Short mmCIF file of C-alpha atoms in Angstrom, two decimals:
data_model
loop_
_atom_site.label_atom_id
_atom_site.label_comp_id
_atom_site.label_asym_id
_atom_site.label_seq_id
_atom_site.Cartn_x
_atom_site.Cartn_y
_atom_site.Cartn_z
CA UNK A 219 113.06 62.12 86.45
CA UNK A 220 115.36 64.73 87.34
CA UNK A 221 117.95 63.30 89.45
CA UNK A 222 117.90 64.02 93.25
CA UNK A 223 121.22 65.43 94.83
CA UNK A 224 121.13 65.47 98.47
CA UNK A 225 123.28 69.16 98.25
CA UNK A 226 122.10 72.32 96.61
CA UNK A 227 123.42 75.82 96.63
CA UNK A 228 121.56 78.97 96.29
CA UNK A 229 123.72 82.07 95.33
CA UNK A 230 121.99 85.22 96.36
CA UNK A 231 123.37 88.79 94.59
CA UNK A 232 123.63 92.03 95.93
CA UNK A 233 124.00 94.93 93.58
CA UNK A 234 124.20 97.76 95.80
CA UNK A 235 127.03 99.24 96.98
CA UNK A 236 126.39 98.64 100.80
CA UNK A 237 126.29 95.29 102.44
CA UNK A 238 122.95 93.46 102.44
CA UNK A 239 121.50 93.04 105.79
CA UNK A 240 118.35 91.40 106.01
CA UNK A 241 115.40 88.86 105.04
CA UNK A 242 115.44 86.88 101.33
CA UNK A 243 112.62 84.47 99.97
CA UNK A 244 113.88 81.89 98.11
CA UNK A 245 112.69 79.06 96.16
CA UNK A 246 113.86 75.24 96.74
CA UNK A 247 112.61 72.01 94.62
CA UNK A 248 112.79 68.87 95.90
CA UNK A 249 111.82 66.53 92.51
CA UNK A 250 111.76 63.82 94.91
CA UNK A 251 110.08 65.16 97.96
CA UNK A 252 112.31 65.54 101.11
CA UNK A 253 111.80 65.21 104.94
CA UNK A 254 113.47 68.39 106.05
CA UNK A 255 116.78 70.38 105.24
CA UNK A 256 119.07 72.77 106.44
CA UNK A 257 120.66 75.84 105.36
CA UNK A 258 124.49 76.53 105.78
CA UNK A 259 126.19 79.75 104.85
CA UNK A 260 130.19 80.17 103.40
CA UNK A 261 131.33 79.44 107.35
CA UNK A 262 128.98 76.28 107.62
CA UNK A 263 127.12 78.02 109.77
CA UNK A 264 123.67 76.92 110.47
CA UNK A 265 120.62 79.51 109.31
CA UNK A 266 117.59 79.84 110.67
CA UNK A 267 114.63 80.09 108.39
CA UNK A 268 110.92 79.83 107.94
CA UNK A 269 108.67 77.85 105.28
CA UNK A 270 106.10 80.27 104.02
CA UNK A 271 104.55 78.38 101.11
CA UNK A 272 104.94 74.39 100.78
CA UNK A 273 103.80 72.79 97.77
CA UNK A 274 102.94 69.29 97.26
CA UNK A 275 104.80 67.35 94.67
CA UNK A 276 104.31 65.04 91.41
CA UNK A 277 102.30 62.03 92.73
CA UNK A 278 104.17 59.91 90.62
CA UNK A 279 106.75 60.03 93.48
CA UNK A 280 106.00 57.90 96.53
CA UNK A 281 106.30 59.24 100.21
CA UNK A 282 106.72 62.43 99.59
CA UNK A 283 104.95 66.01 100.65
CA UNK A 284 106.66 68.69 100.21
CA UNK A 285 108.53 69.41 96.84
CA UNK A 286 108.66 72.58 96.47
CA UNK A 287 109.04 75.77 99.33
CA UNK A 288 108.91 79.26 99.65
CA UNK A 289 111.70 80.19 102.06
CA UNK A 290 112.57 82.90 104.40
CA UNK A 291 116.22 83.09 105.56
CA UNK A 292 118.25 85.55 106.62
CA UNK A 293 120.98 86.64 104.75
CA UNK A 294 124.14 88.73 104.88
CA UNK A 295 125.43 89.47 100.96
CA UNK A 296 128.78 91.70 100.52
CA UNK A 297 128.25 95.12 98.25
CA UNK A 298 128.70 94.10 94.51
CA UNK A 299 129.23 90.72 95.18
CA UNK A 300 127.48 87.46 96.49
CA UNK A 301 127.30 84.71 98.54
CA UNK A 302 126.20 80.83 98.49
CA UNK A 303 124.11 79.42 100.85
CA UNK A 304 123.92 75.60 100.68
CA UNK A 305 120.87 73.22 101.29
CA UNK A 306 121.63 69.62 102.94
CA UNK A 307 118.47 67.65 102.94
CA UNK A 308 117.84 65.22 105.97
CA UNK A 309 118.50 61.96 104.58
CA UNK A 310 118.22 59.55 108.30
CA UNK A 311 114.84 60.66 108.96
CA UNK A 312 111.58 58.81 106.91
CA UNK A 313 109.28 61.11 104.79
CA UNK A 314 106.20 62.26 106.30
CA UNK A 315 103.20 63.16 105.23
CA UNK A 316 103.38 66.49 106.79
CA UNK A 317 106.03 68.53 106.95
CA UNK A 318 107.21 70.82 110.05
CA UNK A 319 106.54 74.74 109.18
CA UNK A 320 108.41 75.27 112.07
CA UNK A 321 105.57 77.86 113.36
CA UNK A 322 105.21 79.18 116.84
CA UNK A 323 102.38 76.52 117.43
CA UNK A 324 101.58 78.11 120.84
CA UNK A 325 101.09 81.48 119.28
CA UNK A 326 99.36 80.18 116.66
CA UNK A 327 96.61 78.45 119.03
CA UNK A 328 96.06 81.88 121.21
CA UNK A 329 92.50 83.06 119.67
CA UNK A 330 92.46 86.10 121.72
CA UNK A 331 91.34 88.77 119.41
CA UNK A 332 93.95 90.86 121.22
CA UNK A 333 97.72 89.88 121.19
CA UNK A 334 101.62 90.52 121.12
CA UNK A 335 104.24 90.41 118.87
CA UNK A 336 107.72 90.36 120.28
CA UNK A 337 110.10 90.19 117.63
CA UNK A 338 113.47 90.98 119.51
CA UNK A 339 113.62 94.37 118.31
CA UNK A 340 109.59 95.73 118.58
CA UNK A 341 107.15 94.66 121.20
CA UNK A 342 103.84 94.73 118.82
CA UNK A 343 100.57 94.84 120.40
CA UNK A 344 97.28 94.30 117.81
CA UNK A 345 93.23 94.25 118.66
CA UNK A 346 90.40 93.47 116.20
CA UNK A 347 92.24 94.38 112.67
CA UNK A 348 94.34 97.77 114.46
CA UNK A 349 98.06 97.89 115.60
CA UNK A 350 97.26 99.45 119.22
CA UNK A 351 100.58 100.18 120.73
CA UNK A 352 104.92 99.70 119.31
CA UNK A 353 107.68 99.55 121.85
CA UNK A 354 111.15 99.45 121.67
CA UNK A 355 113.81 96.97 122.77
CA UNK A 356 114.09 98.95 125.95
CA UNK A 357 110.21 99.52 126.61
CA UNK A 358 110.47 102.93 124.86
CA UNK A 359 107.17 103.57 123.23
CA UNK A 360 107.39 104.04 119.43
CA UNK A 361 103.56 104.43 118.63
CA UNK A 362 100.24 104.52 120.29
CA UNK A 363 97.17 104.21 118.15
CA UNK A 364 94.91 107.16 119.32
CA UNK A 365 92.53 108.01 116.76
CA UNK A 366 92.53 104.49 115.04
CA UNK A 367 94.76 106.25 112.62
CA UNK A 368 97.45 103.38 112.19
CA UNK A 369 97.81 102.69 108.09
CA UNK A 370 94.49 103.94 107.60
CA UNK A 371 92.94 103.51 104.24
CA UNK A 372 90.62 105.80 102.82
CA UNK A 373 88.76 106.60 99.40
CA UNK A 374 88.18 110.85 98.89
CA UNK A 375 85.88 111.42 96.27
CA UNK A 376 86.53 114.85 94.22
CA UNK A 377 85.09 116.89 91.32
CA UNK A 378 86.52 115.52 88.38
CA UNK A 379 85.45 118.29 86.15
CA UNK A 380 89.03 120.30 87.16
CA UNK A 381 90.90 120.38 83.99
CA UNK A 382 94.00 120.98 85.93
CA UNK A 383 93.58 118.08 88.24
CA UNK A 384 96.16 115.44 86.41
CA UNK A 385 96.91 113.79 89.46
CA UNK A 386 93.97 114.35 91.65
CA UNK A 387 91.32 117.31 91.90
CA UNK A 388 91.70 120.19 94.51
CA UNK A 389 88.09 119.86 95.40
CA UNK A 390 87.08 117.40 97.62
CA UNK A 391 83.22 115.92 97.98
CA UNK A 392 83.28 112.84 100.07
CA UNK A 393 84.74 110.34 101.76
CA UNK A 394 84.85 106.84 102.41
CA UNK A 395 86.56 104.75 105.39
CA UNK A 396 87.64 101.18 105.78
CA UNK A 397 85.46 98.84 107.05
CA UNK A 398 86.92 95.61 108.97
CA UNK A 399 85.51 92.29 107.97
CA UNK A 400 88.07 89.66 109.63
CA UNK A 401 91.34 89.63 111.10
CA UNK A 402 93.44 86.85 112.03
CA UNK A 403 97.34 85.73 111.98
CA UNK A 404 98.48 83.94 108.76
CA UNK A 405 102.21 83.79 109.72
CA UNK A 406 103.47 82.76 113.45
CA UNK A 407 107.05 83.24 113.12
CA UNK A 408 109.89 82.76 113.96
CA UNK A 409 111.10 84.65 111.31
CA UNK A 410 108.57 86.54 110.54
CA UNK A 411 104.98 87.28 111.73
CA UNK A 412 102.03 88.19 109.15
CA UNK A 413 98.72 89.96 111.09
CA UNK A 414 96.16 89.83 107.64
CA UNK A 415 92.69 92.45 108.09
CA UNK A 416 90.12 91.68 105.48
CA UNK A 417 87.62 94.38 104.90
CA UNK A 418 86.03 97.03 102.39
CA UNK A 419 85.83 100.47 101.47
CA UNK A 420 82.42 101.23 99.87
CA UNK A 421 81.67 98.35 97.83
CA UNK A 422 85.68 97.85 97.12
CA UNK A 423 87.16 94.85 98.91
CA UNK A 424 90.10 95.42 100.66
CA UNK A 425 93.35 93.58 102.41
CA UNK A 426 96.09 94.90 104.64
CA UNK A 427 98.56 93.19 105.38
CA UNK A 428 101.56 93.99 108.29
CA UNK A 429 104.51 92.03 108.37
CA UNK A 430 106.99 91.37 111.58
CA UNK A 431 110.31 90.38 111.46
CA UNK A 432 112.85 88.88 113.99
CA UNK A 433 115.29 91.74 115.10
CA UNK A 434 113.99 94.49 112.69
CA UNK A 435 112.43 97.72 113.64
CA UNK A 436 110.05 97.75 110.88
CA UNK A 437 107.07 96.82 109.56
CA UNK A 438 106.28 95.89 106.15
CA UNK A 439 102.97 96.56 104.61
CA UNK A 440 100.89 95.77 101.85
CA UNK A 441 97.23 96.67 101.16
CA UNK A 442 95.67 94.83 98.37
CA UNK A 443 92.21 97.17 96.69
CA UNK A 444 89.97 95.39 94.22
CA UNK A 445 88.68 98.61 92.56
CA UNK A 446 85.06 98.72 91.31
CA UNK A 447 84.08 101.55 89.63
CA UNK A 448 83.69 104.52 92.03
CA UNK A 449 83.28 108.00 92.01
CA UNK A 450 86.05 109.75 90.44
CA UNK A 451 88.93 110.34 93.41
CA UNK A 452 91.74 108.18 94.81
CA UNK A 453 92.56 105.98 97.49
CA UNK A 454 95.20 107.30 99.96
CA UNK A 455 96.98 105.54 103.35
CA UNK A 456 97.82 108.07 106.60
CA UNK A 457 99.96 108.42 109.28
CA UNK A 458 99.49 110.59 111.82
CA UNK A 459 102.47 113.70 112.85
CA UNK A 460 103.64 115.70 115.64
CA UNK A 461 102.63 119.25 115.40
CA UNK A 462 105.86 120.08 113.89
CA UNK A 463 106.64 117.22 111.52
CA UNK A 464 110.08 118.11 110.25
CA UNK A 465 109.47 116.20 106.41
CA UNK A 466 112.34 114.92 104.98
CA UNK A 467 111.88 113.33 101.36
CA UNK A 468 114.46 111.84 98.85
CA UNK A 469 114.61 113.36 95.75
CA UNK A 470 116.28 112.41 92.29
CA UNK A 471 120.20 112.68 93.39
CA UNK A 472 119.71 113.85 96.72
CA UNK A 473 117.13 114.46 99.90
CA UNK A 474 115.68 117.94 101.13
CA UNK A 475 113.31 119.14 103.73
CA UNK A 476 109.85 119.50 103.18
CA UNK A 477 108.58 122.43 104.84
CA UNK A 478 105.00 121.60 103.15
CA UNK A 479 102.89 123.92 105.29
CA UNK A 480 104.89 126.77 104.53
CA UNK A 481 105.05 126.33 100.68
CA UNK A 482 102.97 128.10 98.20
CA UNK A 483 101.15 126.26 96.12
CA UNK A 484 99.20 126.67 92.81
CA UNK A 485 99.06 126.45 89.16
CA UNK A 486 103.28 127.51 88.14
CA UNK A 487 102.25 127.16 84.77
CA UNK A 488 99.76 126.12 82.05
CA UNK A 489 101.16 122.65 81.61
CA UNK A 490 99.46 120.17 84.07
CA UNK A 491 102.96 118.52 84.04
CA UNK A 492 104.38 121.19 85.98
CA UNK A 493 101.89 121.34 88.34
CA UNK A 494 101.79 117.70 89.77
CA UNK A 495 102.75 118.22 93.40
CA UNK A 496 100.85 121.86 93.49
CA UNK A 497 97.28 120.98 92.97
CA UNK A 498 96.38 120.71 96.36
CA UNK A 499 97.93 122.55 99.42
CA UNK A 500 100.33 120.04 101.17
CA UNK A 501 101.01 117.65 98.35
CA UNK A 502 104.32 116.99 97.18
CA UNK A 503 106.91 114.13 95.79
CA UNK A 504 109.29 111.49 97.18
CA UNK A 505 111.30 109.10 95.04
CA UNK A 506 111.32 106.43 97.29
CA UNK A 507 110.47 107.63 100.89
CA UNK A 508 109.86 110.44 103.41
CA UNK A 509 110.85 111.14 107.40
CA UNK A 510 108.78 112.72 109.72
CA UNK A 511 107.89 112.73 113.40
CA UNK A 512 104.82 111.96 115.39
CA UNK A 513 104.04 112.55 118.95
CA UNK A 514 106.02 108.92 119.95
CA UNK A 515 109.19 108.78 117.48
CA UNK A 516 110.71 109.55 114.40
CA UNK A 517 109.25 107.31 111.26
CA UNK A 518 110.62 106.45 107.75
CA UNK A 519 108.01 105.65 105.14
CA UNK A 520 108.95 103.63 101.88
CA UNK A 521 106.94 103.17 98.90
CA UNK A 522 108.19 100.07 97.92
CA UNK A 523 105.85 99.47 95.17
CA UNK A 524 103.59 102.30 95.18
CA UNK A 525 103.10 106.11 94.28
CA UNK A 526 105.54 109.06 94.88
CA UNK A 527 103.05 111.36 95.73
CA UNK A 528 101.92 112.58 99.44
CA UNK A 529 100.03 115.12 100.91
CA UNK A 530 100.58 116.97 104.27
CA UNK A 531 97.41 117.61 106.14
CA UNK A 532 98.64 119.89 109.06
CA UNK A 533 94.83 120.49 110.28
CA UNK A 534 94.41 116.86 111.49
CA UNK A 535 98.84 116.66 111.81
CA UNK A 536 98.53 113.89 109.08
CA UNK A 537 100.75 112.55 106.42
CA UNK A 538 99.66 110.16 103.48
CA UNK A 539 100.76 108.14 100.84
CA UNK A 540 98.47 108.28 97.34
CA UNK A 541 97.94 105.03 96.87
CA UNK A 542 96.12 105.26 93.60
CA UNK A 543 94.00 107.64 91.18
CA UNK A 544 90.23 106.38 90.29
CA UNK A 545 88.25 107.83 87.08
CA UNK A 546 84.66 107.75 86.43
CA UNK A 547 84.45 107.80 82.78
CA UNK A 548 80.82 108.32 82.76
CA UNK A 549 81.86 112.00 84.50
CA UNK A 550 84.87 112.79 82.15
CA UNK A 551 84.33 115.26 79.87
CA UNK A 552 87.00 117.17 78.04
CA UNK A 553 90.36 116.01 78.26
CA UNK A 554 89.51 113.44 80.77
CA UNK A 555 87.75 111.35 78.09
CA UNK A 556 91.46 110.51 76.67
CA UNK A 557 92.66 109.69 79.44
CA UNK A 558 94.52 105.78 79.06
CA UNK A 559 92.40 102.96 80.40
CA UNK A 560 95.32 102.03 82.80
CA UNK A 561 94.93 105.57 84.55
CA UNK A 562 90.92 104.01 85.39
CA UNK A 563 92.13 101.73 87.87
CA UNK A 564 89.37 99.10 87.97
CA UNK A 565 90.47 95.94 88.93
CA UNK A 566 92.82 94.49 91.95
CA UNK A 567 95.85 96.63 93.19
CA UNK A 568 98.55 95.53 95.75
CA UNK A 569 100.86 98.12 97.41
CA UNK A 570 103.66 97.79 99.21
CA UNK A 571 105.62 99.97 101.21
CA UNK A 572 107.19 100.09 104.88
CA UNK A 573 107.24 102.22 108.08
CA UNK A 574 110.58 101.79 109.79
CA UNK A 575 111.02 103.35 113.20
CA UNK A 576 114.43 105.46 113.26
CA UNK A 577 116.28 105.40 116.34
CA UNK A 578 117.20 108.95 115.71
CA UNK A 579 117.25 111.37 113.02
CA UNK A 580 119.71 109.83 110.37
CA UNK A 581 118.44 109.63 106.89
CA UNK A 582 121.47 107.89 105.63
CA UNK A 583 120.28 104.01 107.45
CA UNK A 584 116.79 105.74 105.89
CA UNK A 585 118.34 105.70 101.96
CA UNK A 586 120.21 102.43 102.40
CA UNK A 587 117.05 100.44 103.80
CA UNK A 588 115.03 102.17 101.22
CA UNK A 589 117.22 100.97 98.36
CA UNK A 590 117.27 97.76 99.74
CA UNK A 591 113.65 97.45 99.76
CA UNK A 592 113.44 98.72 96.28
CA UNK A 593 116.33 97.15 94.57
CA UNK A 594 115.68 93.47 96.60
CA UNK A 595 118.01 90.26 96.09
CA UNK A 596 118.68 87.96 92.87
CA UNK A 597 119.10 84.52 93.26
CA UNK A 598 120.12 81.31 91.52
CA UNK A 599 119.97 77.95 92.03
CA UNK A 600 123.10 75.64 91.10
CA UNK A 601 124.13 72.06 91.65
CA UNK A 602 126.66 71.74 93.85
CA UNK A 603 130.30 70.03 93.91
CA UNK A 604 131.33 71.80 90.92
CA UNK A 605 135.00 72.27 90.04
CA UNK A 606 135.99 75.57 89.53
CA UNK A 607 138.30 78.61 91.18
CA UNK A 608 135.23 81.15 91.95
CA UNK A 609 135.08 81.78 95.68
CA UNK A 610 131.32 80.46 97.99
CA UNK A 611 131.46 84.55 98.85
CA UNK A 612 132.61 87.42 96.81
CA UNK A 613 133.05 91.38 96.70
CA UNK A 614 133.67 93.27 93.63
CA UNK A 615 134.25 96.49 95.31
CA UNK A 616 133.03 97.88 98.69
CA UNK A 617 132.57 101.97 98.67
CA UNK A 618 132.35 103.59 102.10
CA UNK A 619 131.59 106.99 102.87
CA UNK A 620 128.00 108.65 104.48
CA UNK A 621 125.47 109.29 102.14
CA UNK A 622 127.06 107.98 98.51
CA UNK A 623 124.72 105.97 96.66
CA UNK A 624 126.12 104.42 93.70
CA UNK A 625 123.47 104.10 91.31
CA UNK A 626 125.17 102.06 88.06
CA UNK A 627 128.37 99.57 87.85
CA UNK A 628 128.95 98.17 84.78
CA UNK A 629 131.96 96.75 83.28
CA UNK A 630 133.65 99.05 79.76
CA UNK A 631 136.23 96.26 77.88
CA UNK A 632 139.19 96.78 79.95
CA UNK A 633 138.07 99.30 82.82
CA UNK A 634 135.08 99.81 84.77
CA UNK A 635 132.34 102.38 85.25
CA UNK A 636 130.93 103.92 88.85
CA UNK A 637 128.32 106.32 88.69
CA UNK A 638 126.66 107.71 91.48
CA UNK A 639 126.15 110.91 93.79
CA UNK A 640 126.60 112.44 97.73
CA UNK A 641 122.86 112.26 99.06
CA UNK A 642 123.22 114.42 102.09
CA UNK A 643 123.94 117.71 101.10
CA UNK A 644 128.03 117.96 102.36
CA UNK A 645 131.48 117.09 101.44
CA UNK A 646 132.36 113.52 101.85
CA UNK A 647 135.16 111.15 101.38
CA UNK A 648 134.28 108.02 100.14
CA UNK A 649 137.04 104.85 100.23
CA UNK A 650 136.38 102.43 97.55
CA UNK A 651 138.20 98.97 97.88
CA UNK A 652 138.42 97.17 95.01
CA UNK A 653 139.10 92.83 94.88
CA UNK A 654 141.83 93.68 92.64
CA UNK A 655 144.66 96.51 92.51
CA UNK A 656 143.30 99.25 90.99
CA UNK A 657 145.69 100.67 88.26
CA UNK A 658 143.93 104.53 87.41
CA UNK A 659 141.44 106.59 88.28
CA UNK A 660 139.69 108.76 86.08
CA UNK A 661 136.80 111.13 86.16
CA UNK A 662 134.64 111.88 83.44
CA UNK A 663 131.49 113.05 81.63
CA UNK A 664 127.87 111.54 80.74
CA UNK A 665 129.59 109.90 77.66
CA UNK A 666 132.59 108.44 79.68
CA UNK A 667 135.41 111.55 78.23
CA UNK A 668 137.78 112.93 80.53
CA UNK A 669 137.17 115.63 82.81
CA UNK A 670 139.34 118.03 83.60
CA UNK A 671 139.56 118.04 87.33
CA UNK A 672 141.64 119.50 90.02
CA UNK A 673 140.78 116.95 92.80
CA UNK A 674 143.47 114.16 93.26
CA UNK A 675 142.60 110.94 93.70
CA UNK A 676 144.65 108.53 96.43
CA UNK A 677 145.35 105.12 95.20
CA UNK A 678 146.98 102.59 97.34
CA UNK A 679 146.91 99.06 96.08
CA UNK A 680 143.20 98.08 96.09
CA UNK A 681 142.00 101.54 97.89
CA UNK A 682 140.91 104.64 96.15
CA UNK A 683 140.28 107.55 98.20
CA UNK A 684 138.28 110.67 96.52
CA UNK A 685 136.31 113.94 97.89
CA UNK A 686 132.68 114.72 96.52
CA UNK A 687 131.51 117.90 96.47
CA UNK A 688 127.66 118.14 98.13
CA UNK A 689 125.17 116.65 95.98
CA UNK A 690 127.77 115.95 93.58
CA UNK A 691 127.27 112.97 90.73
CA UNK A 692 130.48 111.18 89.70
CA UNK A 693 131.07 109.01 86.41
CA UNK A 694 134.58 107.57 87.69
CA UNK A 695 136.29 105.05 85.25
CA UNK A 696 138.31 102.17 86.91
CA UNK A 697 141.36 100.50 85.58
CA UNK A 698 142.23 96.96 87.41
CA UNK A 699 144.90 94.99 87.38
#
């Protein structure tokens, strides 16, 4: 048996250069089953937090229920750095043979097909499988559902016999729409809520999910395809714009405007490689996410774990995500019969990405919340009581300054190595603080030599001060004493 300590710690990491600000799952065992626990962080502060997934345990044990959970807590992690959280189980209080999910039970026993979501920061209202209506903290409206148009899911068949359609054919020839099934609530808070629509497009099941969460003005969402074989054509999600959408999209090292409806577009050259956002009018690329404006509010969209591709549609003032590309191999002929099986897309697909509702035009909280979502949370389980000088809570470094991204850290035998770059297009002066007192400075190249450099550094102690040019990538070697 593995032996059963009544304390645990969980140390979460955070590899980004910006605090960490949000909701972590985490995984607890219990070898011996438990009755309930709590979670502390570095102050011995109590944390709220929600059981998504219990799993029974080894019946070999007696009494027990529940040794093993998915948990959501929320966490604050310093930049470069970590903190512990520890787990005290509830020792006074006899096992039972359920164990308290700690779900809004009132909520949960509403069977209204219409209902509301407040989470502290959105007011959500859903009917029958649609969001209907968003609102803010102060009863602003952030969305309306119209035209049904809310995440909507939709399968356009094209001609695949383009040989210059790599990504997806200029030539459209059909359509298909989702079709709801069921809806119902899997998740009642109070962390988070989960609203789950089962349905199909064609003979393709489908699942969309849209996740809540306490004090966050966003919505996470993830739509699950089982792909049968279809015509050839691809699956795509939209959002509806304003009539002037104002597109902003992150690029490698950097974020522009997209002023999509305005661009030329067409064949550049004979390689389909350099023609992947041109072979349609309105398509284009984001590394990670886009910001644009609809009738109610400006909107981020993140493609957590999805494509970078999107197309602009300003006829119907939509914008949408490509989800994923479908080929009939039975239609391929030419160069499409070469084509890697991957690229066929049969089988089941889940996609995740989030719309986040800005409370005014500033791309920066846009980047951070995107890398966040991207770059997510490690974490480690460790027993506790052990004897050692490391700190519960710890900060390499901390860099300030509007729209630097750091992008590597790593550590060179006696120095270490920043790289990153100035995202919003201006001069900025970031302030990097450092846990110990930082001895030199030095710029360099790709391969870590010495540049020659006019700029001057300020170092004071732990502080270094510097000034990046706009859209300017650093390699900056560190010396610490």
């Amino acid at each position: 048996k593995i032996s059963h300590n009544q304390e645990k710690e969980v140390i979460l990491f955070n590899t980004l250069n910006i605090p960490f600000d949000g909701y972590q799952m985490i995984h607890l065992c219990f070898p011996e089953g438990t009755s309930g626990f709590d979670l502390y962080d570095t102050d011995n502060s109590r944390l709220s937090y929600q059981i998504i997934k219990g799993y029974q345990g080894d019946i070999r044990y007696r009494e027990t229920s529940l040794n093993e959970a998915d948990v959501l807590v929320k966490a604050t992690i310093p930049p470069v750095g970590f903190t512990t959280l520890t787990v005290k189980e509830k020792e006074n209080e006899k096992k039972k043979e359920s164990f308290n999910l700690e779900e809004d039970i009132d909520f949960m026993l509403k069977s209204s097909s219409t209902q509301t979501v407040d989470t502290g920061a959105l007011r959500v209202k859903v009917s029958k499988g649609e969001l209907i209506e968003v609102t803010g903290k102060e009863g602003e409206i952030l969305y309306r559902n119209l035209n049904h148009d809310f995440n909507k899911v939709t399968y356009i068949k094209t001609n695949p016999h383009q040989k210059n359609a790599w990504l997806f054919s200029n030539q459209y020839i059909g359509q298909d729409d989702f079709i709801t099934d069921t809806y119902q609530f899997e998740e009642y808070g109070p962390l988070r809520w989960k609203y789950v629509v089962d349905g199909h497009i064609g003979n393709n099941q489908v699942r969309k999910e849209m996740i809540f969460y306490k004090d966050k003005r966003e919505i996470d969402l993830v739509t699950e395809i089982n792909c049968k074989k279809n015509n050839t054509g691809f699956f795509k999600v939209q959002f509806n714009t304003s009539e002037q959408p104002d597109i902003s999209a992150d690029i490698p090292f950097g974020i522009e405007k997209r002023e999509i409806d305005k661009e030329p577009f067409g064949m550049i050259t004979d390689n389909p490689v350099d023609n992947l956002e041109r072979l349609h009018k309105g398509s284009f690329y984001a590394k990670s996410f886009i910001s644009f404006k609809d009738d109610f509010s400006r909107k981020s969209l993140i493609g957590t774990d999805c494509g970078k591709y999107y197309l602009y549609d300003a006829d119907f003032k939509a914008v949408s995500l490509i989800l994923t590309r479908v080929i009939n191999r039975e239609e391929c002929i030419g160069w499409e019969e070469s084509t890697p099986q991957y690229l066929d897309c049969e089988g089941r697909h889940a996609f995740h990405y989030t719309l986040s509702f800005e409370k005014e035009h500033d791309l920066t909280s846009s980047v951070s919340l995107a890398r966040q979502k991207m770059t997510g949370v490690d974490s480690i389980s460790v027993k506790t009581k052990s004897k050692g000088s490391i700190p519960c809570e710890l900060s390499l470094m901390s860099i300030d300054g509007e729209g630097f991204m750091m992008t590597s850290f790593k550590k060179n035998k006696d120095s270490y190595l920043i790289r990153g770059y100035e995202s919003l297009g201006k001069e900025t002066e970031i302030k990097i603080e450092c846990m110990k007192k930082i001895q030199s400075a030095v710029l360099t190249d790709f391969m870590n030599q010495p540049l020659y450099d006019e700029r001057k550094s300020l170092i004071e102690e732990q502080t270094l001060k510097i000034t990046l040019k706009p859209y300017e990538i650093i390699n900056l070697e560190l010396q610490m004493v």
